[in-house]
């Protein structure tokens, strides 16, 4: 391991933080795409210098950016004026074109989902929340979008096509948005089975495919959500985040709207592992790179008060897969702290000892080079942090 | 030559410094301007109007010769000053903030 690269998406641009193997001195570079909301920045596991970014704006819509040199230079894939024209004589520039599949041939396309007022509402693309590059092919990347759907590109982000079987699940018309919209925000790929993938949707729940994305099943048995009419319903749960360890992909950890959950059977059943947490509301959950039973969450006061309990920013670590948690506080503010840590804003490196990183809505990015025992800010005053990903470079 | 002024974020995206000048042979309308603009800068496709429907994005506005033409037909002829380049066609991000 020679270097660590932390990819940070914020409300006002992307930042790249780099350090050598010691993880003590950091350089901060950015903002890239200044002024735009960067929901997620993610690198290819196959080619770490290939990085994708979701750049979005309520004014000007969605842009997909790609770098092939580790974030130094960026392009909008396929948007070069020299590329061939389409039938209408217009240049192709479709890397930001996310069109729901309404064909008769694939999936079971839907035209509506449930809206806030209980009526049915057309699916409308808003933005890409999460990009998940393939574990095996640098040209393949998945996008989780709002309104909730899963798209895939197999040409490096030039074009995108919906995996319509997910949205076409029979429960689709009952899906309804959470406060943040009806968004597919989590994509987890099984490193041992390329046909298996997990996704999570707010507020529909978790789903799994075992056939490469053609068909999907809800995997929410054991979740209990008191904020929905039927607390144990098959769908309707506000799942915030799912994480796995790559050596045990059948063991899933989940931070739900309330409750930290665990599944030992690839999501078929879940049981609660909140244990002694001061609050089991929160957004991210992460797994230690080398210890599959060591997991991390950041408790938040409640669904109404999105800041840490007692105004103390504490990461909680369990060494035995949940239920027994210890507060990690060294180097973190222990008074007057009212920031939040969003669902995509915590990640781990694969160095030894494992490094943990998270970003806050107050613009701080904290790092621990010793498994969470102590923390220090890499940078303090960025725009609100939406996402943090880490690349361990060799 | 048609002159077009883009908002900051779209100038950044298209790597344009200053005004854009477009040569449009024929009727000068909002749509013909946007067609020519997107042809030259394909990265702008989808940022001003929808890829599929070509409908204006809700928070984008069009001004021509001190008139808001946002809600006019995109196929309506624009003022002569736009067609001759005497005045620029302005693409604006709607005001919002706090």
Coordinates of C-alpha atoms in Angstrom, one line a residue:
Chain A
X1 CA 0.0 0.0 0.0
X2 CA 1.5 3.3 -1.0
X3 CA -1.3 5.9 -0.7
X4 CA -4.8 6.6 0.4
X5 CA -7.2 8.6 -1.8
X6 CA -10.5 9.8 -0.2
X7 CA -13.2 10.9 -2.6
X8 CA -15.6 13.4 -1.1
X9 CA -18.8 14.6 -2.5
X10 CA -20.4 17.8 -1.1
X11 CA -23.2 20.2 -1.6
X12 CA -20.9 22.5 -3.6
X13 CA -18.4 20.3 -5.3
X14 CA -16.1 17.3 -5.1
X15 CA -12.8 17.1 -3.2
X16 CA -10.0 14.6 -3.4
X17 CA -7.9 14.0 -0.2
X18 CA -4.6 12.1 -0.5
X19 CA -2.1 10.8 1.9
X20 CA 0.8 8.4 1.9
X21 CA 0.6 5.1 3.8
X22 CA 1.1 6.7 7.2
X23 CA -2.2 8.7 6.9
X24 CA -0.9 11.6 8.9
X25 CA -0.4 14.4 6.3
X26 CA -3.1 15.0 3.8
X27 CA -3.4 17.2 0.7
X28 CA -6.8 18.6 -0.2
X29 CA -7.6 19.2 -3.8
X30 CA -10.8 20.7 -5.2
X31 CA -13.4 21.8 -5.6
X32 CA -14.1 19.9 -8.7
X33 CA -17.4 20.9 -10.4
X34 CA -17.7 23.9 -8.0
X35 CA -21.2 24.9 -7.1
X36 CA -22.8 21.6 -8.1
X37 CA -24.1 19.0 -5.7
X38 CA -21.9 15.9 -5.9
X39 CA -23.9 13.1 -4.5
X40 CA -21.3 10.4 -4.9
X41 CA -17.8 9.8 -6.2
X42 CA -16.6 6.2 -6.6
X43 CA -13.6 4.5 -8.1
X44 CA -13.4 1.3 -10.0
X45 CA -11.9 -1.6 -8.0
X46 CA -10.4 -2.9 -11.2
X47 CA -8.8 0.3 -12.3
X48 CA -8.6 2.8 -9.4
X49 CA -7.7 5.6 -11.7
X50 CA -11.1 5.3 -13.3
X51 CA -13.4 7.4 -11.1
X52 CA -17.1 8.2 -11.6
X53 CA -18.9 11.2 -10.1
X54 CA -22.6 12.1 -9.9
X55 CA -22.9 15.8 -10.4
X56 CA -26.4 17.2 -10.0
X57 CA -28.4 20.4 -9.9
X58 CA -32.0 21.3 -9.3
X59 CA -31.5 23.8 -12.1
X60 CA -29.5 22.0 -14.7
X61 CA -30.2 18.3 -14.0
X62 CA -27.8 15.4 -13.9
X63 CA -24.2 15.2 -15.2
X64 CA -22.0 12.1 -15.1
X65 CA -18.3 12.8 -14.8
X66 CA -15.5 10.3 -15.4
X67 CA -11.8 10.5 -14.8
X68 CA -9.3 8.0 -16.1
X69 CA -6.3 9.5 -14.3
X70 CA -7.2 9.4 -10.7
X71 CA -9.2 12.6 -10.6
X72 CA -6.8 15.0 -12.3
X73 CA -8.9 15.4 -15.5
X74 CA -12.6 14.8 -16.0
X75 CA -14.9 14.2 -19.0
X76 CA -18.6 13.8 -19.5
X77 CA -18.5 10.3 -21.2
X78 CA -19.6 10.4 -24.8
X79 CA -20.1 14.1 -24.9
X80 CA -17.2 14.9 -27.1
X81 CA -18.4 16.8 -30.2
X82 CA -16.4 14.5 -32.4
X83 CA -18.5 11.4 -31.6
X84 CA -20.8 10.1 -34.3
X85 CA -24.2 11.8 -34.8
X86 CA -27.4 10.1 -34.1
X87 CA -30.3 9.7 -36.6
X88 CA -31.5 13.2 -36.0
X89 CA -28.1 14.6 -36.9
X90 CA -27.4 15.6 -33.3
X91 CA -24.2 14.5 -31.6
X92 CA -24.5 11.9 -29.0
X93 CA -24.2 13.2 -25.5
X94 CA -26.2 10.7 -23.4
X95 CA -24.1 10.1 -20.4
X96 CA -26.7 12.1 -18.4
X97 CA -29.7 10.5 -20.1
X98 CA -31.6 8.2 -17.7
X99 CA -34.8 7.1 -19.2
X100 CA -37.0 4.6 -17.5
X101 CA -37.6 1.4 -19.5
X102 CA -41.1 1.3 -20.8
X103 CA -40.6 -1.5 -23.4
X104 CA -42.6 -4.6 -23.5
X105 CA -39.5 -6.8 -23.7
X106 CA -37.8 -6.2 -20.4
X107 CA -39.0 -6.4 -16.8
X108 CA -42.5 -5.3 -16.0
X109 CA -42.3 -1.5 -16.5
X110 CA -44.6 0.6 -14.4
X111 CA -45.9 4.1 -15.0
X112 CA -46.7 5.2 -11.5
X113 CA -45.7 4.8 -7.8
X114 CA -47.4 6.1 -4.7
X115 CA -47.0 9.8 -4.0
X116 CA -47.0 11.7 -0.7
X117 CA -50.8 12.3 -0.9
X118 CA -51.6 8.6 -1.5
X119 CA -52.2 9.1 -5.2
X120 CA -50.3 7.4 -7.9
X121 CA -47.5 9.5 -9.5
X122 CA -45.4 9.0 -12.6
X123 CA -41.8 7.9 -12.2
X124 CA -39.7 11.0 -12.8
X125 CA -35.9 11.0 -12.9
X126 CA -34.4 13.5 -10.5
X127 CA -30.8 12.5 -9.9
X128 CA -28.2 9.8 -9.4
X129 CA -27.7 9.2 -5.7
X130 CA -25.1 6.4 -5.8
X131 CA -22.6 5.0 -8.3
X132 CA -21.3 1.5 -7.8
X133 CA -18.5 0.4 -10.2
X134 CA -18.3 -3.2 -11.2
X135 CA -16.0 -5.5 -9.2
X136 CA -14.7 -7.0 -12.4
X137 CA -15.1 -4.7 -15.4
X138 CA -13.9 -1.1 -15.4
X139 CA -16.5 -0.2 -18.1
X140 CA -19.5 -1.4 -16.1
X141 CA -21.0 0.8 -13.4
X142 CA -24.4 0.8 -11.7
X143 CA -26.4 3.9 -10.8
X144 CA -29.0 4.1 -8.1
X145 CA -31.4 7.0 -8.9
X146 CA -34.4 9.0 -7.7
X147 CA -37.2 8.2 -8.5
X148 CA -36.0 4.8 -7.3
X149 CA -34.6 2.6 -10.1
X150 CA -31.3 0.9 -11.0
X151 CA -29.4 1.7 -14.1
X152 CA -26.3 0.1 -15.6
X153 CA -23.7 1.4 -18.0
X154 CA -21.4 -1.1 -19.8
X155 CA -19.5 1.5 -21.8
X156 CA -17.8 3.6 -19.1
X157 CA -20.8 5.8 -18.4
X158 CA -21.5 6.8 -22.0
X159 CA -25.0 5.3 -22.1
X160 CA -27.3 4.0 -19.3
X161 CA -30.0 1.4 -19.4
X162 CA -32.5 0.5 -16.7
X163 CA -32.7 -2.9 -15.0
X164 CA -36.4 -2.6 -15.1
X165 CA -37.2 -5.8 -13.2
X166 CA -36.6 -4.0 -9.9
X167 CA -39.0 -1.2 -10.5
X168 CA -41.3 -3.7 -12.1
X169 CA -41.6 -5.8 -8.9
X170 CA -45.2 -6.3 -8.0
X171 CA -44.8 -4.1 -5.0
X172 CA -43.7 -1.1 -7.1
X173 CA -46.9 0.8 -7.1
X174 CA -46.9 0.8 -3.3
X175 CA -43.4 2.3 -3.0
X176 CA -43.5 5.8 -1.7
X177 CA -40.9 8.5 -1.1
X178 CA -39.2 9.3 2.2
X179 CA -38.5 12.8 3.2
X180 CA -35.5 12.8 0.8
X181 CA -37.4 11.5 -2.1
X182 CA -38.0 8.0 -3.5
X183 CA -34.3 7.1 -3.9
X184 CA -32.2 4.0 -4.6
X185 CA -29.2 4.9 -2.5
X186 CA -27.4 1.7 -1.7
X187 CA -25.9 -0.9 -4.1
X188 CA -23.9 -3.8 -2.7
X189 CA -22.4 -6.4 -5.0
X190 CA -21.6 -10.0 -3.9
X191 CA -17.9 -10.6 -4.7
X192 CA -18.5 -14.3 -4.6
X193 CA -21.5 -14.4 -6.9
X194 CA -21.7 -11.9 -9.8
X195 CA -25.4 -12.6 -10.3
X196 CA -26.2 -11.5 -6.7
X197 CA -26.7 -7.9 -5.8
X198 CA -28.4 -6.0 -2.9
X199 CA -30.1 -2.6 -3.2
X200 CA -31.9 -0.4 -0.7
X201 CA -34.6 2.1 -1.4
X202 CA -36.1 4.8 0.8
X203 CA -38.8 4.2 1.7
X204 CA -39.4 0.8 0.1
X205 CA -36.8 -1.4 1.8
X206 CA -34.1 -3.8 0.7
X207 CA -34.2 -6.0 -2.4
X208 CA -31.9 -8.8 -3.7
X209 CA -31.4 -10.2 -7.2
X210 CA -29.8 -13.6 -7.8
X211 CA -30.0 -13.4 -11.6
X212 CA -27.9 -10.4 -12.5
X213 CA -30.7 -7.9 -12.0
X214 CA -33.5 -9.3 -14.1
X215 CA -35.7 -10.3 -11.1
X216 CA -35.7 -9.1 -7.6
X217 CA -37.2 -10.0 -4.2
X218 CA -37.9 -7.9 -1.2
X219 CA -35.6 -9.0 1.8
X220 CA -37.2 -7.2 4.7
X221 CA -38.4 -10.1 6.9
X222 CA -37.6 -9.2 10.5
X223 CA -37.6 -5.5 10.0
X224 CA -40.1 -3.7 12.3
X225 CA -41.0 -0.1 11.4
X226 CA -43.5 1.5 13.8
X227 CA -43.9 4.5 11.4
X228 CA -45.7 2.5 8.8
X229 CA -49.3 1.2 9.1
X230 CA -48.2 -2.5 9.1
X231 CA -44.8 -2.5 10.9
X232 CA -43.7 -5.8 9.5
X233 CA -44.9 -5.3 6.0
X234 CA -43.0 -6.9 3.1
X235 CA -42.0 -3.4 1.7
X236 CA -42.3 0.2 3.0
X237 CA -39.3 0.2 5.3
X238 CA -36.9 3.2 5.3
X239 CA -33.6 1.3 5.0
X240 CA -30.7 3.8 5.3
X241 CA -27.7 1.7 4.4
X242 CA -26.4 -1.9 4.0
X243 CA -22.8 -3.0 4.3
X244 CA -21.0 -6.4 4.0
X245 CA -17.5 -7.7 4.4
X246 CA -16.3 -9.1 1.1
X247 CA -15.3 -12.4 2.6
X248 CA -18.7 -13.1 4.0
X249 CA -21.2 -11.6 1.6
X250 CA -24.1 -13.5 3.1
X251 CA -23.8 -11.5 6.3
X252 CA -25.4 -8.1 6.0
X253 CA -25.5 -5.2 8.4
X254 CA -28.2 -2.5 8.1
X255 CA -28.7 0.9 9.5
X256 CA -32.5 1.4 9.3
X257 CA -34.4 4.6 9.9
X258 CA -34.5 3.3 13.5
X259 CA -32.7 0.0 14.4
X260 CA -29.4 -1.5 13.5
X261 CA -30.0 -4.9 12.0
X262 CA -28.1 -8.0 11.0
X263 CA -28.8 -10.8 8.6
X264 CA -26.8 -14.1 8.4
X265 CA -28.7 -15.5 5.4
X266 CA -28.2 -12.9 2.6
X267 CA -31.2 -10.9 3.8
X268 CA -33.8 -13.7 4.1
X269 CA -34.2 -12.8 7.8
X270 CA -33.0 -9.9 9.9
X271 CA -32.6 -9.5 13.7
X272 CA -31.9 -6.3 15.6
X273 CA -28.4 -5.7 17.0
X274 CA -28.8 -2.2 18.3
X275 CA -27.9 -3.3 21.9
X276 CA -26.6 -0.6 24.1
X277 CA -26.4 2.2 21.5
X278 CA -27.5 5.6 22.8
X279 CA -29.8 5.9 19.8
X280 CA -30.4 3.3 17.1
X281 CA -31.3 6.0 14.6
X282 CA -28.6 6.9 12.1
X283 CA -27.6 6.7 8.5
X284 CA -24.2 5.0 7.7
X285 CA -22.9 1.6 8.7
X286 CA -19.5 0.2 7.8
X287 CA -17.5 -3.0 8.2
X288 CA -13.9 -3.2 9.3
X289 CA -11.7 -4.2 6.3
X290 CA -10.0 -7.1 8.1
X291 CA -12.5 -8.1 10.8
X292 CA -15.9 -9.2 9.5
X293 CA -17.5 -8.9 12.9
X294 CA -16.2 -5.4 13.6
X295 CA -18.8 -2.8 12.5
X296 CA -19.3 0.9 12.9
X297 CA -22.3 3.2 13.1
X298 CA -22.9 6.9 14.0
X299 CA -25.9 7.3 16.3
X300 CA -28.2 10.3 15.7
X301 CA -30.6 11.6 18.2
X302 CA -33.8 10.8 16.3
X303 CA -35.8 11.1 13.1
X304 CA -36.8 14.6 14.2
X305 CA -33.4 15.7 15.5
X306 CA -30.7 14.9 13.0
X307 CA -27.7 15.5 15.3
X308 CA -25.7 13.4 17.7
X309 CA -27.2 12.4 21.1
X310 CA -26.0 14.9 23.8
X311 CA -24.4 17.0 21.1
X312 CA -21.4 14.6 21.3
X313 CA -20.1 13.2 18.0
X314 CA -19.4 9.6 18.7
X315 CA -18.7 6.7 16.4
X316 CA -19.8 3.4 17.9
X317 CA -17.9 0.2 17.2
X318 CA -19.0 -3.4 17.9
X319 CA -16.3 -6.1 17.8
X320 CA -18.8 -8.9 17.8
X321 CA -21.2 -8.1 15.1
X322 CA -23.6 -5.9 17.1
X323 CA -25.4 -5.7 20.4
X324 CA -22.3 -4.7 22.3
X325 CA -21.1 -1.3 21.3
X326 CA -18.3 1.0 22.5
X327 CA -18.1 4.8 22.0
X328 CA -15.2 6.1 20.0
X329 CA -14.6 9.7 21.0
X330 CA -10.9 10.6 21.0
X331 CA -10.4 13.5 18.7
X332 CA -14.1 14.0 18.0
X333 CA -16.1 17.0 19.4
X334 CA -17.8 16.1 22.7
X335 CA -19.8 19.3 23.2
X336 CA -21.9 21.6 21.1
X337 CA -21.9 19.3 18.1
X338 CA -25.0 19.4 15.9
X339 CA -23.8 17.8 12.6
X340 CA -25.2 14.8 10.8
X341 CA -23.3 12.0 9.0
X342 CA -25.2 10.9 5.9
X343 CA -25.7 7.4 4.6
X344 CA -22.9 7.4 2.0
X345 CA -20.5 9.4 4.1
X346 CA -18.5 6.7 5.9
X347 CA -15.9 4.3 4.4
X348 CA -12.9 2.2 5.3
X349 CA -9.5 1.7 3.8
X350 CA -7.8 -1.7 3.5
X351 CA -4.6 -0.7 5.2
X352 CA -3.3 -2.3 8.3
X353 CA -4.5 -1.2 10.8
X354 CA -7.7 -0.4 9.1
X355 CA -8.6 3.3 8.5
X356 CA -12.1 4.7 9.0
X357 CA -13.3 7.9 7.4
X358 CA -16.5 9.9 7.6
X359 CA -17.8 13.3 6.6
X360 CA -20.3 15.5 8.3
X361 CA -23.0 18.0 7.2
X362 CA -20.7 20.6 8.9
X363 CA -18.1 20.1 6.3
X364 CA -15.5 18.1 8.4
X365 CA -13.9 15.0 7.1
X366 CA -12.6 12.9 10.0
X367 CA -10.1 10.0 9.7
X368 CA -8.9 7.3 12.0
X369 CA -5.8 5.4 11.1
X370 CA -6.2 3.0 14.0
X371 CA -9.6 1.3 13.6
X372 CA -11.5 4.2 15.2
X373 CA -9.5 4.4 18.4
X374 CA -8.6 8.0 17.7
X375 CA -9.7 10.6 15.1
X376 CA -8.4 13.7 13.5
X377 CA -10.0 16.0 10.9
X378 CA -8.4 15.9 7.5
X379 CA -10.3 19.1 6.6
X380 CA -12.8 21.1 8.6
X381 CA -14.7 23.6 6.5
X382 CA -15.9 22.0 3.3
X383 CA -19.5 22.3 2.2
X384 CA -21.9 19.8 3.7
X385 CA -20.5 16.3 3.0
X386 CA -22.8 14.0 1.1
X387 CA -20.5 11.1 0.4
X388 CA -17.1 9.7 1.3
X389 CA -15.3 6.8 -0.5
X390 CA -11.8 5.6 0.1
X391 CA -9.3 4.0 -2.3
X392 CA -6.3 2.1 -1.0
X393 CA -3.7 2.5 -3.7
X394 CA -0.8 0.2 -4.4
Chain B
X1 CA -24.4 35.6 -35.8
X2 CA -26.5 34.7 -32.8
X3 CA -25.1 35.6 -29.4
X4 CA -26.0 33.4 -26.4
X5 CA -25.1 34.0 -22.8
X6 CA -25.0 30.9 -20.6
X7 CA -25.2 30.8 -16.8
X8 CA -22.0 30.3 -14.9
X9 CA -22.4 26.6 -14.3
X10 CA -23.2 25.8 -17.9
X11 CA -20.2 27.9 -19.1
X12 CA -18.0 25.8 -16.8
X13 CA -19.5 22.6 -18.0
X14 CA -19.1 23.5 -21.7
X15 CA -15.7 25.2 -21.1
X16 CA -17.0 28.4 -22.6
X17 CA -15.4 31.7 -21.7
X18 CA -17.8 34.6 -22.4
X19 CA -20.6 34.6 -25.0
X20 CA -21.3 31.8 -27.4
X21 CA -21.8 32.7 -31.1
X22 CA -23.9 30.5 -33.3
X23 CA -24.6 30.6 -37.0
X24 CA -28.2 29.7 -37.6
X25 CA -29.4 29.6 -41.2
X26 CA -33.2 30.1 -41.1
X27 CA -35.8 30.9 -38.5
X28 CA -34.4 32.0 -35.2
X29 CA -36.4 30.6 -32.3
X30 CA -35.6 29.3 -28.8
X31 CA -35.6 25.8 -30.2
X32 CA -33.3 26.5 -33.1
X33 CA -30.9 28.3 -30.8
X34 CA -30.9 25.4 -28.4
X35 CA -30.5 22.9 -31.2
X36 CA -27.4 24.7 -32.4
X37 CA -26.1 25.2 -28.9
X38 CA -26.4 21.5 -28.1
X39 CA -24.9 20.5 -31.4
X40 CA -21.8 22.5 -30.6
X41 CA -21.7 21.6 -26.9
X42 CA -23.3 18.2 -26.5
X43 CA -22.5 18.1 -22.8
X44 CA -25.3 20.7 -22.5
X45 CA -27.9 18.2 -23.7
X46 CA -30.3 17.5 -20.8
X47 CA -29.2 20.5 -18.8
X48 CA -31.5 23.1 -20.4
X49 CA -34.3 20.9 -21.6
X50 CA -35.2 17.3 -21.2
X51 CA -33.4 14.7 -23.3
X52 CA -36.6 13.1 -24.5
X53 CA -39.4 15.6 -24.4
X54 CA -37.2 18.6 -25.1
X55 CA -39.3 20.5 -22.5
X56 CA -37.5 23.3 -20.7
X57 CA -36.2 22.4 -17.2
X58 CA -38.4 24.1 -14.6
X59 CA -35.7 26.4 -13.2
X60 CA -34.3 27.6 -16.5
X61 CA -35.4 30.9 -18.0
X62 CA -34.9 32.6 -21.4
X63 CA -34.7 36.4 -21.9
X64 CA -34.6 38.2 -25.2
X65 CA -34.2 42.0 -25.6
X66 CA -35.4 42.7 -22.0
X67 CA -38.4 40.4 -22.4
X68 CA -39.0 37.1 -20.6
X69 CA -39.7 34.7 -23.4
X70 CA -39.6 31.6 -21.2
X71 CA -43.3 30.9 -21.6
X72 CA -43.6 31.8 -25.3
X73 CA -43.7 28.9 -27.7
X74 CA -40.1 27.6 -28.2
X75 CA -40.9 27.6 -31.9
X76 CA -41.9 31.3 -32.0
X77 CA -39.8 33.7 -34.0
X78 CA -37.5 35.7 -31.7
X79 CA -37.0 39.5 -32.0
X80 CA -34.9 40.7 -34.9
X81 CA -32.2 42.0 -32.5
X82 CA -31.6 38.4 -31.5
X83 CA -31.5 37.2 -35.1
X84 CA -29.0 39.9 -36.1
X85 CA -26.9 39.5 -33.0
X86 CA -27.5 43.1 -31.9
X87 CA -28.7 41.6 -28.6
X88 CA -27.8 38.4 -26.8
X89 CA -30.2 35.6 -26.0
X90 CA -29.9 35.0 -22.3
X91 CA -30.2 31.6 -20.6
X92 CA -30.8 32.1 -16.9
X93 CA -30.8 29.9 -13.8
X94 CA -33.9 31.0 -11.9
X95 CA -33.2 33.0 -8.8
X96 CA -33.3 31.1 -5.5
X97 CA -31.4 31.2 -2.3
X98 CA -31.5 32.1 1.3

